[in-house]
Tab-separated table of C-alpha atoms and ligand atoms in Angstrom:
chain	number	residue	atom	x	y	z
A	13	UNK	CA	82.884	-86.143	-62.144
A	14	UNK	CA	82.298	-90.178	-61.157
A	15	UNK	CA	80.834	-92.131	-63.630
A	16	UNK	CA	80.952	-95.674	-62.300
A	17	UNK	CA	79.320	-98.965	-64.464
A	18	UNK	CA	76.440	-100.452	-62.207
A	19	UNK	CA	77.262	-102.885	-59.946
A	20	UNK	CA	75.475	-106.272	-60.233
A	21	UNK	CA	74.241	-106.135	-56.748
A	22	UNK	CA	72.667	-102.992	-57.515
A	23	UNK	CA	71.253	-104.008	-60.919
A	24	UNK	CA	70.054	-106.966	-58.320
A	25	UNK	CA	68.291	-104.996	-56.079
A	26	UNK	CA	66.951	-102.646	-58.852
A	27	UNK	CA	64.713	-105.844	-60.782
A	28	UNK	CA	61.926	-106.115	-59.156
A	29	UNK	CA	61.446	-102.340	-59.234
A	30	UNK	CA	61.825	-101.979	-62.803
A	31	UNK	CA	59.809	-104.975	-63.544
A	32	UNK	CA	56.954	-104.720	-61.453
A	33	UNK	CA	53.800	-102.439	-62.896
A	34	UNK	CA	52.520	-100.385	-59.919
A	35	UNK	CA	56.249	-100.373	-58.360
A	36	UNK	CA	56.818	-96.019	-58.871
A	37	UNK	CA	60.257	-95.611	-58.102
A	38	UNK	CA	60.156	-92.199	-56.292
A	39	UNK	CA	61.231	-89.205	-56.625
A	40	UNK	CA	64.035	-87.063	-54.162
A	41	UNK	CA	63.621	-83.470	-53.632
A	42	UNK	CA	66.215	-82.456	-50.571
A	43	UNK	CA	65.964	-78.763	-49.690
A	44	UNK	CA	68.689	-77.361	-47.313
A	45	UNK	CA	68.356	-73.983	-45.816
A	46	UNK	CA	71.335	-72.611	-44.534
A	47	UNK	CA	72.267	-71.819	-41.606
A	48	UNK	CA	68.909	-72.459	-39.986
A	49	UNK	CA	68.824	-73.361	-35.742
A	50	UNK	CA	66.703	-76.048	-35.006
A	51	UNK	CA	64.789	-73.972	-32.177
A	52	UNK	CA	64.364	-71.649	-34.344
A	53	UNK	CA	61.616	-73.832	-36.168
A	54	UNK	CA	58.675	-73.275	-34.962
A	55	UNK	CA	57.647	-76.875	-34.800
A	56	UNK	CA	60.552	-77.826	-33.266
A	57	UNK	CA	59.773	-75.226	-30.459
A	58	UNK	CA	60.182	-71.540	-31.130
A	59	UNK	CA	57.608	-69.508	-30.086
A	60	UNK	CA	57.158	-67.712	-32.872
A	61	UNK	CA	55.701	-68.471	-36.198
A	62	UNK	CA	58.399	-68.660	-38.391
A	63	UNK	CA	58.086	-71.940	-40.536
A	64	UNK	CA	54.356	-73.069	-41.352
A	65	UNK	CA	55.038	-74.859	-44.240
A	66	UNK	CA	57.828	-76.889	-42.842
A	67	UNK	CA	55.433	-77.950	-39.789
A	68	UNK	CA	53.294	-78.917	-42.149
A	69	UNK	CA	55.120	-80.967	-43.939
A	70	UNK	CA	56.506	-82.389	-40.810
A	71	UNK	CA	52.687	-83.335	-39.553
A	72	UNK	CA	52.807	-85.350	-43.160
A	73	UNK	CA	55.354	-87.423	-42.719
A	74	UNK	CA	58.538	-87.686	-39.641
A	75	UNK	CA	59.629	-84.790	-37.896
A	76	UNK	CA	63.128	-85.855	-36.515
A	77	UNK	CA	63.189	-83.459	-32.601
A	78	UNK	CA	67.096	-83.614	-32.166
A	79	UNK	CA	69.235	-83.880	-35.404
A	80	UNK	CA	73.058	-82.602	-35.784
A	81	UNK	CA	74.669	-81.890	-37.939
A	82	UNK	CA	78.705	-83.040	-38.551
A	83	UNK	CA	79.784	-79.468	-38.269
A	84	UNK	CA	79.119	-76.231	-37.862
A	85	UNK	CA	79.534	-74.979	-41.140
A	86	UNK	CA	78.305	-75.222	-44.493
A	87	UNK	CA	81.242	-77.214	-46.558
A	88	UNK	CA	81.745	-80.493	-44.699
A	89	UNK	CA	78.208	-80.451	-43.277
A	90	UNK	CA	77.042	-81.182	-46.873
A	91	UNK	CA	80.139	-82.508	-47.762
A	92	UNK	CA	78.755	-85.074	-45.297
A	93	UNK	CA	75.463	-84.874	-46.291
A	94	UNK	CA	76.094	-86.035	-49.243
A	95	UNK	CA	78.930	-88.951	-49.057
A	96	UNK	CA	77.400	-90.087	-45.626
A	97	UNK	CA	80.081	-89.981	-44.299
A	98	UNK	CA	82.228	-87.873	-41.141
A	99	UNK	CA	83.894	-85.704	-42.055
A	100	UNK	CA	87.306	-86.454	-40.891
A	101	UNK	CA	86.770	-89.168	-43.604
A	102	UNK	CA	85.231	-87.078	-46.515
A	103	UNK	CA	88.325	-85.350	-45.706
A	104	UNK	CA	85.849	-81.716	-46.922
A	105	UNK	CA	87.190	-79.788	-43.897
A	106	UNK	CA	88.908	-76.578	-44.402
A	107	UNK	CA	88.069	-75.336	-47.188
A	108	UNK	CA	91.427	-74.305	-47.460
A	109	UNK	CA	93.418	-77.173	-49.401
A	110	UNK	CA	91.298	-81.013	-49.386
A	111	UNK	CA	88.025	-80.748	-52.038
A	112	UNK	CA	85.503	-83.779	-51.632
A	113	UNK	CA	87.768	-87.009	-53.538
A	114	UNK	CA	86.282	-88.503	-57.405
A	115	UNK	CA	86.373	-91.982	-54.907
A	116	UNK	CA	83.997	-90.626	-53.428
A	117	UNK	CA	80.057	-91.747	-54.005
A	118	UNK	CA	77.908	-89.031	-53.003
A	119	UNK	CA	73.969	-88.961	-53.226
A	120	UNK	CA	73.233	-88.347	-57.095
A	121	UNK	CA	76.402	-90.910	-57.920
A	122	UNK	CA	74.606	-93.230	-56.533
A	123	UNK	CA	70.633	-92.008	-57.735
A	124	UNK	CA	72.695	-91.246	-62.050
A	125	UNK	CA	73.824	-95.217	-60.810
A	126	UNK	CA	70.040	-96.004	-60.561
A	127	UNK	CA	68.593	-93.902	-63.557
A	128	UNK	CA	67.441	-91.474	-62.117
A	129	UNK	CA	67.492	-87.286	-63.437
A	130	UNK	CA	69.922	-85.573	-60.944
A	131	UNK	CA	69.764	-81.879	-60.594
A	132	UNK	CA	71.499	-79.371	-57.438
A	133	UNK	CA	70.590	-75.859	-57.638
A	134	UNK	CA	72.217	-73.554	-54.555
A	135	UNK	CA	73.646	-69.988	-54.296
A	136	UNK	CA	76.163	-70.499	-51.398
A	137	UNK	CA	79.233	-70.285	-52.437
A	138	UNK	CA	81.038	-72.995	-50.748
A	139	UNK	CA	78.484	-76.305	-52.736
A	140	UNK	CA	80.442	-74.803	-55.865
A	141	UNK	CA	82.097	-77.789	-57.936
A	142	UNK	CA	85.067	-77.285	-57.011
A	143	UNK	CA	84.884	-78.459	-53.704
A	144	UNK	CA	83.937	-81.308	-55.601
A	145	UNK	CA	80.156	-80.933	-54.229
A	146	UNK	CA	79.191	-81.737	-57.717
A	147	UNK	CA	79.655	-84.967	-58.469
A	148	UNK	CA	76.931	-87.285	-59.614
A	149	UNK	CA	74.488	-84.548	-60.869
A	150	UNK	CA	73.448	-83.726	-64.075
A	151	UNK	CA	72.910	-80.100	-64.267
A	152	UNK	CA	74.691	-78.277	-60.639
A	153	UNK	CA	74.054	-75.087	-60.811
A	154	UNK	CA	74.387	-71.237	-59.314
A	155	UNK	CA	71.746	-69.494	-59.140
A	156	UNK	CA	73.674	-65.947	-58.406
A	157	UNK	CA	73.739	-65.253	-61.893
A	158	UNK	CA	76.459	-62.607	-61.369
A	159	UNK	CA	78.689	-64.304	-58.964
A	160	UNK	CA	78.313	-66.958	-60.967
A	161	UNK	CA	79.347	-65.273	-64.150
A	162	UNK	CA	82.525	-63.707	-62.833
A	163	UNK	CA	83.410	-67.189	-61.338
A	164	UNK	CA	83.103	-69.111	-64.931
A	165	UNK	CA	85.919	-66.048	-65.780
A	166	UNK	CA	84.535	-63.549	-67.055
A	167	UNK	CA	85.923	-60.225	-65.192
A	168	UNK	CA	87.311	-62.299	-62.597
A	169	UNK	CA	89.951	-60.107	-62.017
A	170	UNK	CA	88.152	-56.843	-62.021
A	171	UNK	CA	85.985	-58.140	-59.839
A	172	UNK	CA	88.295	-61.034	-56.975
A	173	UNK	CA	89.926	-56.653	-55.882
A	174	UNK	CA	86.664	-55.109	-55.147
A	175	UNK	CA	85.936	-56.747	-51.617
A	176	UNK	CA	83.254	-54.068	-51.854
A	177	UNK	CA	81.363	-55.894	-54.302
A	178	UNK	CA	81.609	-58.949	-52.627
A	179	UNK	CA	80.219	-57.933	-49.477
A	180	UNK	CA	77.321	-56.750	-51.525
A	181	UNK	CA	76.959	-59.906	-53.205
A	182	UNK	CA	76.432	-60.983	-49.472
A	183	UNK	CA	73.505	-59.084	-49.158
A	184	UNK	CA	71.640	-60.844	-51.884
A	185	UNK	CA	68.409	-62.264	-51.811
A	186	UNK	CA	68.283	-66.025	-53.744
A	187	UNK	CA	65.552	-67.619	-52.865
A	188	UNK	CA	63.763	-66.605	-55.827
A	189	UNK	CA	66.591	-67.410	-58.612
A	190	UNK	CA	67.357	-71.033	-57.133
A	191	UNK	CA	63.634	-71.510	-56.672
A	192	UNK	CA	62.652	-70.518	-60.687
A	193	UNK	CA	66.094	-72.467	-61.244
A	194	UNK	CA	64.854	-75.565	-59.738
A	195	UNK	CA	61.420	-75.270	-60.819
A	196	UNK	CA	61.237	-74.574	-64.982
A	197	UNK	CA	64.061	-77.998	-64.119
A	198	UNK	CA	61.865	-79.721	-62.957
A	199	UNK	CA	59.222	-79.270	-65.323
A	200	UNK	CA	61.150	-80.413	-67.475
A	201	UNK	CA	62.292	-84.267	-66.714
A	202	UNK	CA	58.745	-84.517	-64.657
A	203	UNK	CA	58.548	-88.183	-66.428
A	204	UNK	CA	61.936	-89.228	-65.571
A	205	UNK	CA	62.570	-90.422	-61.806
A	206	UNK	CA	64.772	-87.232	-60.589
A	207	UNK	CA	66.800	-86.870	-57.359
A	208	UNK	CA	67.102	-83.093	-56.790
A	209	UNK	CA	69.019	-80.917	-54.292
A	210	UNK	CA	67.841	-77.133	-52.822
A	211	UNK	CA	70.360	-74.935	-51.196
A	212	UNK	CA	68.205	-71.573	-49.868
A	213	UNK	CA	71.102	-69.658	-49.304
A	214	UNK	CA	69.004	-66.642	-48.052
A	215	UNK	CA	68.454	-67.615	-43.746
A	216	UNK	CA	72.406	-67.276	-43.708
A	217	UNK	CA	73.739	-63.946	-43.174
A	218	UNK	CA	73.393	-60.989	-43.901
A	219	UNK	CA	69.550	-60.420	-43.042
A	220	UNK	CA	68.284	-58.369	-45.321
A	221	UNK	CA	64.210	-60.349	-46.149
A	222	UNK	CA	62.504	-58.821	-49.105
A	223	UNK	CA	58.725	-57.005	-47.389
A	224	UNK	CA	57.141	-58.007	-45.823
A	225	UNK	CA	59.148	-60.719	-43.774
A	226	UNK	CA	61.537	-57.588	-42.949
A	227	UNK	CA	58.649	-56.820	-40.551
A	228	UNK	CA	56.707	-59.394	-40.089
A	229	UNK	CA	59.295	-60.126	-36.052
A	230	UNK	CA	60.380	-56.911	-35.338
A	231	UNK	CA	59.219	-53.899	-33.285
A	232	UNK	CA	57.271	-51.376	-35.235
A	233	UNK	CA	58.732	-48.839	-33.345
A	234	UNK	CA	62.072	-49.815	-33.303
A	235	UNK	CA	65.037	-47.080	-34.847
A	236	UNK	CA	68.488	-48.306	-33.795
A	237	UNK	CA	71.177	-49.102	-36.125
A	238	UNK	CA	70.140	-52.966	-36.837
A	239	UNK	CA	69.617	-53.043	-40.426
A	240	UNK	CA	70.675	-57.150	-40.930
A	241	UNK	CA	73.585	-55.966	-42.994
A	242	UNK	CA	77.316	-56.456	-42.249
A	243	UNK	CA	76.121	-58.873	-39.250
A	244	UNK	CA	79.666	-60.519	-39.337
A	245	UNK	CA	81.967	-57.277	-40.045
A	246	UNK	CA	79.395	-54.111	-37.925
A	247	UNK	CA	81.461	-54.066	-34.231
A	248	UNK	CA	78.348	-52.753	-33.448
A	249	UNK	CA	77.804	-56.105	-33.159
A	250	UNK	CA	78.877	-57.605	-30.234
A	251	UNK	CA	78.155	-59.676	-27.244
A	252	UNK	CA	77.416	-56.701	-25.228
A	253	UNK	CA	75.259	-55.143	-27.553
A	254	UNK	CA	71.625	-53.480	-26.377
A	255	UNK	CA	68.797	-55.912	-25.642
A	256	UNK	CA	66.242	-54.577	-28.230
A	257	UNK	CA	69.253	-54.166	-30.358
A	258	UNK	CA	69.717	-58.100	-30.328
A	259	UNK	CA	66.257	-59.001	-30.716
A	260	UNK	CA	65.966	-56.897	-34.342
A	261	UNK	CA	68.489	-58.864	-35.322
A	262	UNK	CA	67.075	-61.862	-34.011
A	263	UNK	CA	63.589	-60.850	-35.336
A	264	UNK	CA	64.920	-59.888	-39.338
A	265	UNK	CA	66.794	-63.783	-39.091
A	266	UNK	CA	63.166	-65.279	-37.946
A	267	UNK	CA	62.197	-62.857	-40.951
A	268	UNK	CA	64.590	-64.805	-43.255
A	269	UNK	CA	63.397	-68.332	-42.412
A	270	UNK	CA	60.329	-67.216	-42.738
A	271	UNK	CA	60.575	-66.673	-46.112
A	272	UNK	CA	62.548	-69.579	-46.694
A	273	UNK	CA	59.708	-71.936	-45.849
A	274	UNK	CA	57.774	-69.575	-48.562
A	275	UNK	CA	59.837	-70.810	-50.757
A	276	UNK	CA	59.280	-73.994	-49.704
A	277	UNK	CA	55.974	-73.540	-49.687
A	278	UNK	CA	56.140	-72.623	-53.770
A	279	UNK	CA	58.326	-75.633	-54.811
A	280	UNK	CA	55.945	-78.023	-52.758
A	281	UNK	CA	52.801	-76.411	-54.651
A	282	UNK	CA	54.643	-77.597	-57.861
A	283	UNK	CA	55.486	-81.047	-57.055
A	284	UNK	CA	51.121	-80.708	-55.986
A	285	UNK	CA	50.389	-79.057	-59.730
A	286	UNK	CA	52.954	-81.625	-61.839
A	287	UNK	CA	51.142	-84.411	-59.418
A	288	UNK	CA	54.247	-85.717	-58.435
A	289	UNK	CA	53.271	-85.085	-54.721
A	290	UNK	CA	52.460	-88.769	-54.247
A	291	UNK	CA	55.860	-89.754	-56.115
A	292	UNK	CA	58.253	-87.792	-54.312
A	293	UNK	CA	60.091	-88.480	-50.230
A	294	UNK	CA	61.012	-84.578	-49.243
A	295	UNK	CA	63.209	-83.784	-46.910
A	296	UNK	CA	63.797	-79.744	-45.208
A	297	UNK	CA	67.015	-79.474	-43.512
A	298	UNK	CA	69.795	-77.630	-42.876
A	299	UNK	CA	73.652	-77.643	-42.876
A	300	UNK	CA	73.867	-75.794	-39.261
A	301	UNK	CA	73.040	-73.053	-36.959
A	302	UNK	CA	74.549	-69.657	-35.273
A	303	UNK	CA	75.386	-68.428	-32.131
A	304	UNK	CA	73.242	-65.095	-31.255
A	305	UNK	CA	75.935	-65.112	-28.276
A	306	UNK	CA	74.205	-67.330	-26.814
A	307	UNK	CA	78.088	-68.686	-25.892
A	308	UNK	CA	79.261	-64.565	-26.319
A	309	UNK	CA	79.438	-64.909	-29.871
A	310	UNK	CA	78.387	-64.031	-33.374
A	311	UNK	CA	78.625	-66.606	-36.267
A	312	UNK	CA	79.376	-70.336	-36.279
A	313	UNK	CA	82.418	-72.281	-37.834
A	314	UNK	CA	84.042	-71.638	-33.579
A	315	UNK	CA	82.318	-74.043	-31.668
A	316	UNK	CA	80.427	-76.882	-31.867
A	317	UNK	CA	77.546	-76.164	-29.230
A	318	UNK	CA	73.481	-76.818	-29.571
A	319	UNK	CA	72.841	-73.434	-31.142
A	320	UNK	CA	75.733	-73.948	-34.226
A	321	UNK	CA	74.823	-77.834	-35.042
A	322	UNK	CA	71.653	-78.802	-33.780
A	323	UNK	CA	69.528	-78.530	-37.066
A	324	UNK	CA	65.585	-79.649	-37.556
A	325	UNK	CA	65.377	-82.753	-40.995
A	326	UNK	CA	62.064	-83.565	-41.576
A	327	UNK	CA	60.567	-86.150	-43.876
A	328	UNK	CA	57.267	-87.401	-46.212
A	329	UNK	CA	56.846	-89.925	-47.975
A	330	UNK	CA	53.805	-90.975	-48.833
A	331	UNK	CA	53.344	-94.534	-48.741
A	332	UNK	CA	56.165	-95.258	-47.239
A	333	UNK	CA	57.209	-93.499	-43.823
A	334	UNK	CA	54.267	-92.668	-41.849
A	335	UNK	CA	52.968	-89.611	-40.770
A	336	UNK	CA	52.828	-86.777	-37.953
A	337	UNK	CA	55.546	-89.147	-36.238
A	338	UNK	CA	57.823	-87.086	-34.353
A	339	UNK	CA	60.914	-89.600	-33.223
A	340	UNK	CA	62.871	-88.395	-30.385
A	341	UNK	CA	66.038	-90.251	-30.588
A	342	UNK	CA	69.180	-88.953	-31.618
A	343	UNK	CA	70.309	-88.955	-35.503
A	344	UNK	CA	72.726	-87.927	-37.005
A	345	UNK	CA	74.034	-86.161	-40.659
A	346	UNK	CA	75.548	-89.328	-42.315
A	347	UNK	CA	72.055	-91.041	-41.295
A	348	UNK	CA	69.695	-89.280	-43.745
A	349	UNK	CA	71.367	-90.541	-47.505
A	350	UNK	CA	70.666	-94.285	-45.847
A	351	UNK	CA	67.823	-93.295	-45.339
A	352	UNK	CA	67.169	-91.288	-48.909
A	353	UNK	CA	68.504	-95.108	-49.956
A	354	UNK	CA	65.883	-97.443	-48.783
A	355	UNK	CA	62.718	-95.449	-49.150
A	356	UNK	CA	64.106	-95.522	-52.649
A	357	UNK	CA	64.225	-99.457	-52.674
A	358	UNK	CA	68.159	-98.966	-53.217
A	359	UNK	CA	70.833	-100.916	-51.633
A	360	UNK	CA	72.857	-98.737	-49.126
A	361	UNK	CA	76.484	-97.468	-50.731
A	362	UNK	CA	78.921	-99.749	-48.510
A	363	UNK	CA	80.746	-96.853	-48.570
A	364	UNK	CA	78.096	-95.439	-46.693
A	365	UNK	CA	78.755	-94.832	-42.673
A	366	UNK	CA	75.492	-93.454	-41.794
A	367	UNK	CA	72.394	-95.587	-41.146
A	368	UNK	CA	68.918	-95.590	-42.237
A	369	UNK	CA	66.880	-93.647	-39.914
A	370	UNK	CA	63.320	-95.390	-41.611
A	371	UNK	CA	63.026	-98.077	-38.890
A	372	UNK	CA	62.969	-95.231	-35.653
A	373	UNK	CA	60.147	-94.035	-38.419
A	374	UNK	CA	58.283	-96.456	-38.054
A	375	UNK	CA	58.235	-96.618	-34.570
A	376	UNK	CA	60.616	-100.240	-34.571
A	377	UNK	CA	62.918	-100.351	-31.297
A	378	UNK	CA	66.550	-99.228	-32.333
A	379	UNK	CA	69.604	-99.319	-30.853
A	380	UNK	CA	70.727	-95.710	-29.802
A	381	UNK	CA	72.862	-93.181	-31.715
A	382	UNK	CA	76.107	-91.288	-31.038
A	383	UNK	CA	76.871	-88.452	-32.501
A	384	UNK	CA	80.180	-87.195	-33.873
A	385	UNK	CA	80.522	-83.793	-34.656
A	386	UNK	CA	83.674	-81.645	-35.723
A	387	UNK	CA	85.630	-78.771	-36.442
A	388	UNK	CA	88.729	-79.174	-38.088
A	389	UNK	CA	88.746	-75.710	-40.239
A	390	UNK	CA	91.271	-72.967	-39.386
A	391	UNK	CA	93.011	-72.900	-36.359
A	392	UNK	CA	90.794	-75.193	-34.452
A	393	UNK	CA	90.298	-78.708	-33.791
A	394	UNK	CA	87.527	-79.929	-32.669
A	395	UNK	CA	85.177	-82.671	-32.240
A	396	UNK	CA	81.895	-83.816	-29.794
A	397	UNK	CA	80.182	-86.238	-28.943
A	398	UNK	CA	76.259	-86.499	-27.486
A	399	UNK	CA	75.310	-89.817	-26.471
A	400	UNK	CA	71.944	-90.083	-24.472
A	401	UNK	CA	71.271	-86.843	-22.849
A	402	UNK	CA	75.087	-85.862	-22.354
A	403	UNK	CA	77.788	-84.493	-24.634
A	404	UNK	CA	81.635	-84.076	-24.901
A	405	UNK	CA	83.583	-81.397	-26.421
A	406	UNK	CA	87.416	-81.742	-27.127
A	407	UNK	CA	89.569	-79.240	-27.989
A	408	UNK	CA	92.513	-80.927	-29.231
A	409	UNK	CA	94.417	-78.057	-29.767
A	410	UNK	CA	94.059	-76.476	-25.690
A	411	UNK	CA	93.598	-80.413	-24.653
A	412	UNK	CA	90.654	-78.579	-22.972
A	413	UNK	CA	87.378	-81.639	-22.551
A	414	UNK	CA	83.975	-80.626	-20.930
A	415	UNK	CA	80.603	-82.027	-20.741
A	416	UNK	CA	77.634	-81.422	-20.563
A	417	UNK	CA	73.812	-83.048	-19.455
A	418	UNK	CA	71.378	-81.782	-21.488
A	419	UNK	CA	68.654	-83.293	-19.311
A	420	UNK	CA	69.780	-80.285	-16.523
A	421	UNK	CA	71.565	-78.081	-19.629
A	422	UNK	CA	69.947	-78.419	-22.475
A	423	UNK	CA	71.760	-75.287	-23.470
A	424	UNK	CA	75.333	-76.053	-22.692
A	425	UNK	CA	75.647	-73.376	-20.409
A	426	UNK	CA	77.214	-75.250	-17.107
A	427	UNK	CA	80.886	-77.558	-18.291
A	428	UNK	CA	81.210	-80.422	-15.844
A	429	UNK	CA	85.255	-81.358	-16.664
A	430	UNK	CA	84.837	-85.070	-14.771
A	431	UNK	CA	85.680	-87.595	-16.829
A	432	UNK	CA	86.400	-90.457	-14.205
A	433	UNK	CA	83.640	-91.092	-13.454
A	434	UNK	CA	79.418	-91.722	-14.093
A	435	UNK	CA	78.037	-89.632	-17.373
A	436	UNK	CA	81.370	-88.263	-18.127
A	437	UNK	CA	83.594	-91.677	-18.029
A	438	UNK	CA	80.267	-93.017	-20.898
A	439	UNK	CA	80.959	-89.447	-22.902
A	440	UNK	CA	84.816	-90.831	-22.961
A	441	UNK	CA	84.659	-94.403	-24.017
A	442	UNK	CA	81.725	-92.448	-26.229
A	443	UNK	CA	84.110	-90.166	-28.057
A	444	UNK	CA	86.685	-93.088	-27.990
A	445	UNK	CA	84.356	-95.051	-30.042
A	446	UNK	CA	83.385	-92.455	-32.554
A	447	UNK	CA	87.310	-92.086	-33.014
A	448	UNK	CA	88.080	-96.009	-33.469
A	449	UNK	CA	84.744	-96.032	-36.742
A	450	UNK	CA	87.131	-92.834	-37.909
A	451	UNK	CA	90.130	-94.741	-38.021
A	452	UNK	CA	88.557	-97.784	-38.804
A	453	UNK	CA	86.318	-96.136	-42.087
A	454	UNK	CA	89.792	-94.144	-43.443
A	455	UNK	CA	91.981	-96.757	-43.572
A	456	UNK	CA	89.826	-98.792	-45.183
A	457	UNK	CA	89.264	-95.863	-48.493
A	458	UNK	CA	92.057	-94.510	-47.650
A	459	UNK	CA	90.395	-91.586	-50.287
A	460	UNK	CA	93.255	-89.684	-52.156
A	461	UNK	CA	92.279	-86.196	-51.304
A	462	UNK	CA	92.652	-83.839	-53.965
A	463	UNK	CA	93.713	-79.970	-53.913
A	464	UNK	CA	91.005	-77.794	-54.416
A	465	UNK	CA	91.113	-75.225	-57.048
A	466	UNK	CA	89.218	-72.749	-56.335
A	467	UNK	CA	88.650	-70.068	-59.234
A	468	UNK	CA	90.237	-66.253	-57.694
A	469	UNK	CA	86.879	-64.684	-57.448
A	470	UNK	CA	85.341	-67.103	-55.436
A	471	UNK	CA	87.865	-67.981	-53.132
A	472	UNK	CA	87.545	-63.565	-52.858
A	473	UNK	CA	83.731	-63.658	-52.380
A	474	UNK	CA	84.540	-66.316	-49.631
A	475	UNK	CA	87.334	-64.618	-47.757
A	476	UNK	CA	84.235	-61.161	-47.988
A	477	UNK	CA	81.803	-62.646	-46.754
A	478	UNK	CA	82.850	-63.358	-43.132
A	479	UNK	CA	84.072	-67.479	-44.385
A	480	UNK	CA	87.992	-68.159	-44.747
A	481	UNK	CA	90.292	-67.251	-41.706
A	482	UNK	CA	89.917	-67.664	-37.649
A	483	UNK	CA	87.954	-63.656	-37.389
A	484	UNK	CA	84.763	-65.089	-37.175
B	523	LIG	ZN1	75.859	-72.986	-44.495
């Protein structure tokens, strides 16, 4: 972890805030609901009421209607969330060879430098500190005790050799452990300004929400084979499966989303109880979505379609952002860090590539953004750019480049290939501009990538969970 002296420029920014009698440094709570597709959130237009708490939070704050992740899977997306850098620059992209470099300044490090208490609570294997994501956190805890204990060196060899155990661990219900740990920490540190990251993993497959959420959306008469388990491994779950089975699968996913929403409610309730709600910026977002055969396949980390990269972002910042605002402009994962810096009265790191969303949230006119997403894991090298109403997907391995008109084809079902004119040409230029930005920023910083040293059990757990490898 990186501990740096507080730079003079940062002190100058902080001094007025510290000296002002009525100025309070806001607390920050970032909740990441893993694998939450934007189009399954009620306030984003979903027909089911999956997310009453998140919708209420949006009513009290700002909802960003077109928010795009940097990547279609957990590790690089969270690395971009924490660093405000594109995947190509932070380099933490494949989960097999490179961890987030120590030299990169993370959000937690920024808050720590500013005197905040910092904590992170997570339940998914790709948030493990072996990947470098724990930088800057005073406390960074894996909240699945049996898995964490094994990863910490107890019975690693025995456990690592048992694939069935790994699969079972993926079936677990982990939200209560995460929220209980986060709540206990919050009660202890309520007096200090805090930056807290909470990762809810249960919406990620498998889909086994506890009652009553398991039956909340499904057909009560359903008697098929789908029980939410083995989503990735069960060969009966494929693109040609019976529609009733697919509907049951999605109903269980939606039940998991509502189960996560309940845990967001618990955290918001604790802020109310501790009388911290007015002084706390709350963010609810996700790292990526997933595919339910929208384009023929299941899972994620294999394409850059909207179902894999379109994610929700809701920010409630009392007194700092308006209430009930909906931003329809395109926004990006890398914009979250600069937004939090501005809302917290902290100078943005000069390493950040994103830009604050606060002006947009206040209704100001700002130049439109280009959203870049990348998939650089396994055998894939894909990049997409969204600009205006167009989206270009470039597959560097096959050389294929297709684009979609999102205004007339929002589900990306009608690929276009003419890049010589009109929207296609505009998108090609947008992609070139993004690539130039990547080159410039990468050259400017020259971050030394460092090797990931994974505990053997973590490596095995990741493989057994369906991650790691081109098999999904
Ligand atoms: Zn994820």
